[in-house]
XYZ file of N, CA, C and O in Angstrom:
552
model
N 132.990 84.112 68.197
C 132.078 83.139 68.740
C 131.891 83.363 70.293
O 130.681 83.328 70.474
N 132.834 83.666 70.921
C 132.575 83.872 72.331
C 131.764 85.227 72.547
O 131.007 85.275 73.410
N 132.124 86.341 71.680
C 131.472 87.497 72.070
C 129.850 87.261 71.586
O 128.931 87.617 72.260
N 129.575 86.508 70.609
C 128.235 86.155 70.207
C 127.532 85.378 71.270
O 126.307 85.690 71.593
N 128.179 84.347 71.954
C 127.624 83.645 72.914
C 127.304 84.390 74.226
O 126.266 84.342 74.851
N 128.285 85.389 74.632
C 128.027 86.317 75.583
C 126.878 87.172 75.392
O 125.959 87.436 76.284
N 126.798 87.714 74.170
C 125.712 88.552 73.816
C 124.326 87.842 74.000
O 123.364 88.273 74.509
N 124.318 86.538 73.578
C 123.096 85.762 73.410
C 122.628 85.558 74.968
O 121.528 85.525 75.310
N 123.627 85.233 75.816
C 123.212 84.964 77.245
C 122.753 86.197 77.916
O 121.832 86.195 78.651
N 123.471 87.394 77.638
C 122.869 88.566 78.174
C 121.722 88.881 77.632
O 120.681 89.495 78.513
N 121.315 88.788 76.433
C 119.965 88.964 75.902
C 118.843 88.035 76.591
O 117.784 88.528 76.944
N 119.194 86.818 76.821
C 118.237 85.984 77.278
C 118.071 86.265 78.832
O 116.925 86.168 79.174
N 119.138 86.547 79.489
C 118.977 86.953 80.936
C 118.115 88.304 81.036
O 117.224 88.388 81.995
N 118.346 89.272 80.171
C 117.654 90.483 80.159
C 116.056 90.217 79.907
O 115.222 90.787 80.727
N 115.836 89.407 78.933
C 114.451 89.084 78.685
C 113.724 88.341 79.874
O 112.543 88.531 80.228
N 114.534 87.367 80.430
C 113.985 86.622 81.591
C 113.703 87.513 83.014
O 112.789 87.099 83.664
N 114.565 88.433 83.031
C 114.322 89.416 84.354
C 113.417 90.314 84.070
O 112.858 90.881 85.069
N 112.974 90.549 82.904
C 111.969 91.758 82.742
C 110.502 91.030 82.545
O 110.232 90.539 81.480
N 109.810 90.888 83.683
C 108.685 89.986 83.724
C 107.518 90.754 82.925
O 106.737 90.183 82.370
N 107.477 92.073 83.025
C 106.519 92.907 82.414
C 107.061 94.067 81.622
O 108.129 94.561 82.085
N 106.618 94.479 80.519
C 107.003 95.826 79.951
C 107.086 96.931 80.899
O 106.211 97.061 81.766
N 108.053 97.662 80.964
C 108.288 98.659 81.973
C 107.102 99.793 82.124
O 106.777 100.118 83.276
N 106.229 100.139 81.035
C 105.145 100.905 81.221
C 104.150 100.418 82.080
O 103.216 101.090 82.707
N 104.079 99.157 82.348
C 102.909 98.451 83.097
C 103.260 98.648 84.582
O 102.386 98.705 85.458
N 104.566 98.802 84.957
C 104.811 99.042 86.336
C 104.314 100.281 86.832
O 104.456 101.474 86.198
N 103.670 100.381 87.926
C 103.081 101.474 88.515
C 102.004 101.166 89.556
O 101.702 100.019 89.817
N 101.329 102.322 89.840
C 100.242 102.262 90.838
C 98.995 102.780 89.906
O 98.928 103.705 89.444
N 98.026 101.955 90.089
C 96.835 102.178 89.099
C 95.512 102.146 89.926
O 95.429 101.460 90.911
N 94.527 102.916 89.668
C 93.224 102.880 90.280
C 92.228 102.547 89.261
O 92.270 102.961 88.029
N 91.090 101.662 89.646
C 90.176 101.304 88.729
C 89.161 102.363 88.302
O 88.697 102.977 89.263
N 88.963 102.618 86.889
C 87.990 103.703 86.651
C 86.795 103.126 85.841
O 85.816 103.744 85.615
N 86.876 101.797 85.508
C 85.846 101.173 84.733
C 85.918 99.554 84.774
O 87.121 99.073 84.824
N 84.822 99.003 84.989
C 84.779 97.520 85.143
C 83.583 96.994 84.633
O 82.411 97.313 85.018
N 83.603 96.184 83.491
C 82.545 95.601 82.778
C 82.667 94.191 82.700
O 83.800 93.594 82.361
N 81.642 93.429 82.803
C 81.420 91.937 82.484
C 80.279 91.661 81.726
O 79.142 92.181 81.997
N 80.552 91.053 80.602
C 79.561 90.824 79.571
C 78.816 92.102 79.171
O 77.583 92.066 79.042
N 79.614 93.154 79.057
C 78.939 94.542 78.728
C 78.323 95.204 79.713
O 77.647 96.350 79.468
N 78.178 94.729 80.919
C 77.489 95.392 82.007
C 78.506 95.842 83.104
O 79.359 95.116 83.410
N 78.081 97.118 83.406
C 79.168 97.746 84.463
C 79.000 97.057 85.843
O 77.947 96.519 86.257
N 80.088 96.891 86.410
C 80.194 96.169 87.653
C 80.826 97.307 88.719
O 81.758 97.975 88.439
N 80.272 97.378 89.979
C 80.732 98.180 91.029
C 81.806 97.515 91.717
O 81.612 96.395 92.111
N 82.896 98.253 92.123
C 83.883 97.641 93.040
C 84.443 98.904 93.865
O 84.477 100.039 93.402
N 84.645 98.498 95.168
C 84.948 99.619 95.992
C 86.440 100.273 95.906
O 87.247 99.785 96.561
N 86.707 101.002 94.890
C 87.863 101.792 94.698
C 89.000 100.970 94.751
O 90.046 101.240 95.481
N 89.222 99.811 93.810
C 90.362 99.064 93.796
C 91.622 99.752 93.333
O 91.530 100.612 92.563
N 92.730 99.332 93.858
C 94.096 99.806 93.449
C 94.762 98.559 92.899
O 94.600 97.507 93.461
N 95.680 98.756 91.939
C 96.530 97.706 91.383
C 97.864 98.287 91.449
O 98.143 99.383 90.832
N 98.909 97.465 92.003
C 100.240 97.963 91.880
C 100.999 96.855 91.201
O 100.876 95.724 91.644
N 101.823 97.221 90.093
C 102.519 96.156 89.394
C 104.037 96.654 89.563
O 104.421 97.610 89.197
N 104.837 95.715 90.095
C 106.298 95.764 90.171
C 106.936 94.597 89.612
O 106.836 93.537 90.287
N 107.523 94.625 88.724
C 108.138 93.366 88.093
C 107.103 92.378 87.751
O 106.230 92.713 86.975
N 107.380 91.184 88.328
C 106.358 90.225 87.954
C 105.463 89.993 89.175
O 104.624 88.940 89.351
N 105.312 90.868 90.085
C 104.485 90.949 91.297
C 103.267 91.834 91.034
O 103.532 92.937 90.541
N 102.205 91.495 91.617
C 101.025 92.452 91.388
C 100.404 92.382 92.957
O 100.395 91.218 93.573
N 99.840 93.615 93.366
C 99.204 93.567 94.663
C 98.116 94.671 94.537
O 98.137 95.408 93.641
N 97.379 94.880 95.673
C 96.446 96.015 95.593
C 95.452 95.915 96.779
O 95.561 94.892 97.686
N 94.502 96.810 96.731
C 93.603 96.975 97.790
C 92.204 96.833 97.189
O 92.028 97.371 96.022
N 91.214 96.366 97.746
C 89.848 96.263 97.375
C 89.075 96.487 98.610
O 88.923 95.597 99.477
N 88.470 97.650 98.890
C 87.846 98.032 99.883
C 88.655 97.866 101.173
O 89.819 98.264 101.262
N 88.144 97.221 102.067
C 88.925 96.877 103.396
C 89.911 95.758 103.072
O 90.875 95.437 104.077
N 89.775 94.907 101.966
C 90.823 93.889 101.804
C 92.016 94.115 101.027
O 92.094 95.258 100.313
N 92.951 93.303 100.895
C 94.084 93.493 100.050
C 94.191 92.177 99.210
O 93.596 91.116 99.513
N 95.140 92.070 98.287
C 95.361 90.890 97.355
C 96.786 91.009 96.967
O 97.409 92.124 96.874
N 97.114 89.931 96.487
C 98.475 89.782 95.848
C 98.602 88.622 94.910
O 97.841 87.602 94.956
N 99.595 88.758 93.861
C 99.806 87.512 93.067
C 100.912 87.942 92.036
O 101.933 88.611 92.403
N 100.738 87.235 90.937
C 101.912 87.342 89.823
C 101.183 87.883 88.633
O 100.040 87.830 88.306
N 102.191 88.387 87.743
C 101.751 88.883 86.497
C 102.854 88.643 85.518
O 104.121 88.641 85.702
N 102.563 88.183 84.288
C 103.565 88.218 83.174
C 102.854 88.665 81.982
O 101.639 88.561 81.676
N 103.671 89.461 81.142
C 103.051 90.196 80.018
C 104.174 90.277 78.912
O 105.287 90.396 79.131
N 103.576 90.483 77.727
C 104.346 90.854 76.504
C 103.610 90.689 75.295
O 102.672 89.836 75.232
N 103.841 91.413 74.254
C 103.239 91.430 73.055
C 101.723 91.445 73.149
O 100.969 90.824 72.603
N 101.383 92.362 74.188
C 99.875 92.651 74.459
C 99.063 91.465 75.043
O 97.895 91.614 75.066
N 99.859 90.438 75.397
C 99.244 89.278 76.056
C 99.711 89.424 77.519
O 100.745 89.838 77.808
N 98.737 89.063 78.429
C 98.879 89.136 79.845
C 98.190 87.980 80.664
O 97.121 87.463 80.057
N 99.102 87.675 81.574
C 98.365 86.483 82.565
C 98.534 86.987 83.810
O 99.699 87.529 84.307
N 97.462 87.147 84.689
C 97.516 87.660 86.110
C 96.836 86.552 87.019
O 95.943 85.897 86.619
N 97.463 86.262 88.097
C 97.067 85.261 89.134
C 97.087 86.042 90.403
O 98.151 86.329 91.015
N 95.886 86.351 90.985
C 95.645 86.876 92.278
C 94.876 86.150 93.183
O 94.030 85.478 92.829
N 95.120 86.344 94.523
C 94.299 85.790 95.468
C 94.137 86.951 96.728
O 95.049 87.611 96.938
N 92.794 87.004 97.239
C 92.791 87.807 98.398
C 93.585 87.445 99.641
O 93.656 86.151 99.733
N 94.129 88.365 100.236
C 94.785 88.136 101.606
C 93.870 87.923 102.584
O 92.922 88.491 102.706
N 94.220 86.963 103.577
C 93.225 86.760 104.707
C 93.295 88.176 105.609
O 94.531 88.617 105.760
N 92.280 88.512 106.158
C 92.209 89.852 106.956
C 92.853 89.390 108.415
O 93.112 88.196 108.869
N 93.595 90.426 109.151
C 93.825 90.197 110.488
C 92.736 89.578 111.342
O 91.569 89.680 111.060
N 93.106 88.728 112.394
C 92.141 88.056 113.087
C 91.111 88.952 113.694
O 89.839 88.422 113.868
N 91.133 90.061 114.084
C 90.244 90.905 114.694
C 89.503 91.665 113.753
O 88.675 92.658 114.161
N 89.598 91.525 112.437
C 88.908 92.345 111.431
C 88.070 91.507 110.523
O 88.351 90.445 110.159
N 86.709 91.973 110.355
C 85.827 91.306 109.500
C 85.777 92.116 108.293
O 85.611 93.193 108.296
N 86.155 91.464 106.986
C 86.247 92.385 105.847
C 85.631 91.339 104.663
O 86.225 90.234 104.333
N 84.418 91.711 104.154
C 83.892 91.014 102.997
C 84.843 90.883 102.015
O 84.825 89.922 101.091
N 85.642 91.933 101.814
C 86.480 91.852 100.561
C 87.735 91.109 100.580
O 88.668 90.914 99.722
N 87.882 90.268 101.688
C 88.861 89.389 101.925
C 88.466 87.984 101.259
O 89.383 87.137 101.335
N 87.326 87.819 100.681
C 86.899 86.670 99.937
C 86.977 86.960 98.477
O 86.995 87.947 98.013
N 87.293 85.909 97.784
C 87.240 86.028 96.324
C 85.954 86.677 95.778
O 84.727 86.551 96.266
N 86.166 87.699 94.813
C 85.078 88.444 94.337
C 85.122 88.425 92.761
O 86.042 87.964 92.120
N 84.220 89.154 92.251
C 84.092 89.341 90.667
C 85.449 89.964 90.254
O 85.919 89.813 89.294
N 85.845 90.987 91.108
C 87.039 91.687 90.748
C 88.353 90.756 90.589
O 89.011 90.805 89.541
N 88.464 89.821 91.580
C 89.633 88.903 91.513
C 89.420 88.013 90.436
O 90.393 87.753 89.646
N 88.233 87.611 90.192
C 87.933 86.640 89.055
C 88.268 87.328 87.691
O 88.771 86.690 86.816
N 87.871 88.643 87.569
C 88.127 89.281 86.340
C 89.665 89.556 86.179
O 89.992 89.268 84.895
N 90.390 89.795 87.091
C 91.759 90.004 87.009
C 92.451 88.559 86.651
O 93.261 88.539 85.727
N 92.148 87.596 87.146
C 92.445 86.123 86.825
C 92.079 85.701 85.452
O 92.770 84.714 84.922
N 91.127 86.273 84.880
C 90.764 85.899 83.557
C 91.218 86.796 82.450
O 91.070 86.331 81.334
N 92.064 87.868 82.797
C 92.575 88.614 81.653
C 93.434 87.859 80.763
O 94.270 87.026 81.286
N 93.456 88.192 79.514
C 94.217 87.653 78.540
C 94.997 88.666 77.655
O 96.058 88.250 76.937
N 94.723 89.915 77.707
C 95.343 90.856 76.970
C 95.309 92.278 77.652
O 94.648 92.287 78.606
N 96.078 93.169 77.159
C 96.106 94.463 77.649
C 96.391 95.582 76.642
O 96.968 95.218 75.481
N 96.031 96.762 76.896
C 96.467 97.874 76.047
C 96.725 99.056 76.967
O 96.069 99.165 78.050
N 97.666 99.775 76.500
C 98.062 100.849 77.434
C 98.301 102.023 76.499
O 98.595 102.017 75.263
N 97.682 103.225 76.929
C 97.725 104.388 76.155
C 99.161 104.833 75.843
O 100.101 104.579 76.599
N 99.454 105.620 74.792
C 100.760 106.074 74.421
C 101.377 106.860 75.528
O 102.470 106.808 75.775
N 100.539 107.715 76.244
C 101.182 108.629 77.309
C 101.183 107.623 78.556
O 101.586 108.236 79.612
N 100.870 106.364 78.659
C 101.042 105.426 79.683
C 100.159 105.746 80.894
O 100.419 105.465 81.976
N 99.139 106.546 80.774
C 98.359 106.965 81.798
C 96.980 106.245 82.067
O 96.357 106.153 83.062
N 96.772 105.313 81.042
C 95.486 104.417 81.077
C 95.943 103.090 80.733
O 96.629 102.826 79.731
N 95.513 102.069 81.555
C 95.767 100.659 81.196
C 94.447 99.953 81.118
O 93.559 100.136 82.068
N 94.220 99.169 80.129
C 92.987 98.328 79.916
C 93.418 96.900 79.851
O 94.215 96.389 79.129
N 92.866 96.154 80.907
C 92.966 94.746 80.948
C 91.751 93.977 80.309
O 90.607 94.378 80.715
N 91.804 93.191 79.523
C 90.676 92.502 78.947
C 90.660 90.962 78.810
O 91.832 90.464 78.669
N 89.526 90.272 78.798
C 89.404 89.007 78.616
C 88.156 88.820 77.607
O 87.634 89.849 77.252
N 87.739 87.661 77.315
C 86.724 87.266 76.498
C 85.296 87.937 77.027
O 84.456 88.224 76.339
N 85.250 88.009 78.327
C 83.885 88.469 78.977
C 83.994 89.842 79.652
O 82.884 90.319 79.979
N 85.256 90.184 79.888
C 85.204 91.482 80.733
C 86.343 92.495 80.437
O 87.216 92.201 79.582
N 86.318 93.665 80.970
C 87.274 94.709 80.693
C 87.462 95.532 82.029
O 86.429 95.836 82.620
N 88.695 95.712 82.441
C 89.057 96.540 83.539
C 89.844 97.679 83.113
O 90.948 97.462 82.428
N 89.367 98.846 83.242
C 90.238 100.098 82.896
C 90.680 100.786 84.088
O 90.053 101.012 85.141
N 92.041 101.105 84.070
C 92.760 101.723 85.203
C 93.342 102.975 84.778
O 93.805 103.095 83.652
N 93.491 104.036 85.581
C 94.310 105.187 85.526
C 95.603 105.158 86.386
O 95.337 104.752 87.541
N 96.592 105.569 85.796
C 97.891 105.528 86.571
C 97.742 106.658 87.645
O 97.429 107.850 87.341
N 98.015 106.276 88.946
C 98.018 107.413 89.926
C 99.450 107.391 90.583
O 99.759 108.318 91.515
N 100.523 106.622 90.119
C 101.763 106.683 90.670
C 102.730 105.745 89.946
O 102.226 105.031 89.065
N 103.988 105.961 90.229
C 105.042 105.148 89.473
C 105.893 104.404 90.654
O 105.961 104.687 91.741
N 106.374 103.271 90.272
C 107.230 102.372 91.047
C 108.332 102.048 90.288
O 108.357 101.749 89.097
N 109.365 101.571 91.002
C 110.646 101.237 90.371
C 110.933 99.660 91.069
O 110.992 99.671 92.230
N 111.152 98.867 90.127
C 111.379 97.505 90.765
C 112.586 97.384 91.568
O 113.524 97.966 91.244
N 112.607 96.684 92.702
C 113.695 96.571 93.604
C 114.910 96.024 92.775
O 114.817 95.164 92.032
N 116.074 96.594 93.169
C 117.338 96.199 92.407
C 117.585 96.850 91.067
O 118.410 96.360 90.378
N 116.710 97.640 90.739
C 116.838 98.278 89.300
C 117.331 99.616 89.486
O 117.242 100.328 90.356
């Protein structure tokens, strides 16, 4: 009984500490963005996923937030970071890109894990992997 309890606790801890499936961790660049079937332009956004944290660049601006995923379902919450006091940056304001990230409900990743598609009822963001990251403490 004690071994079973220890195994159950270890399994629960492992599941809780793994916020997103390992293949999602990485550095991604946007290659396609559509809303209601129409292409949307965005100034070369990047997306960095490490554990349950997400961050990235959008033009001169940056953003950060959280992510949780599993069983092809995903929830992302991001907000743009305020720019330094001496910098004027249009991309420090909420945009269609931030809204699209916050609206995603599902994802698909290619078998070779080089392409990530985040999608919602109205939009789709397609990313290409440009790098790998390892969550801290792993």
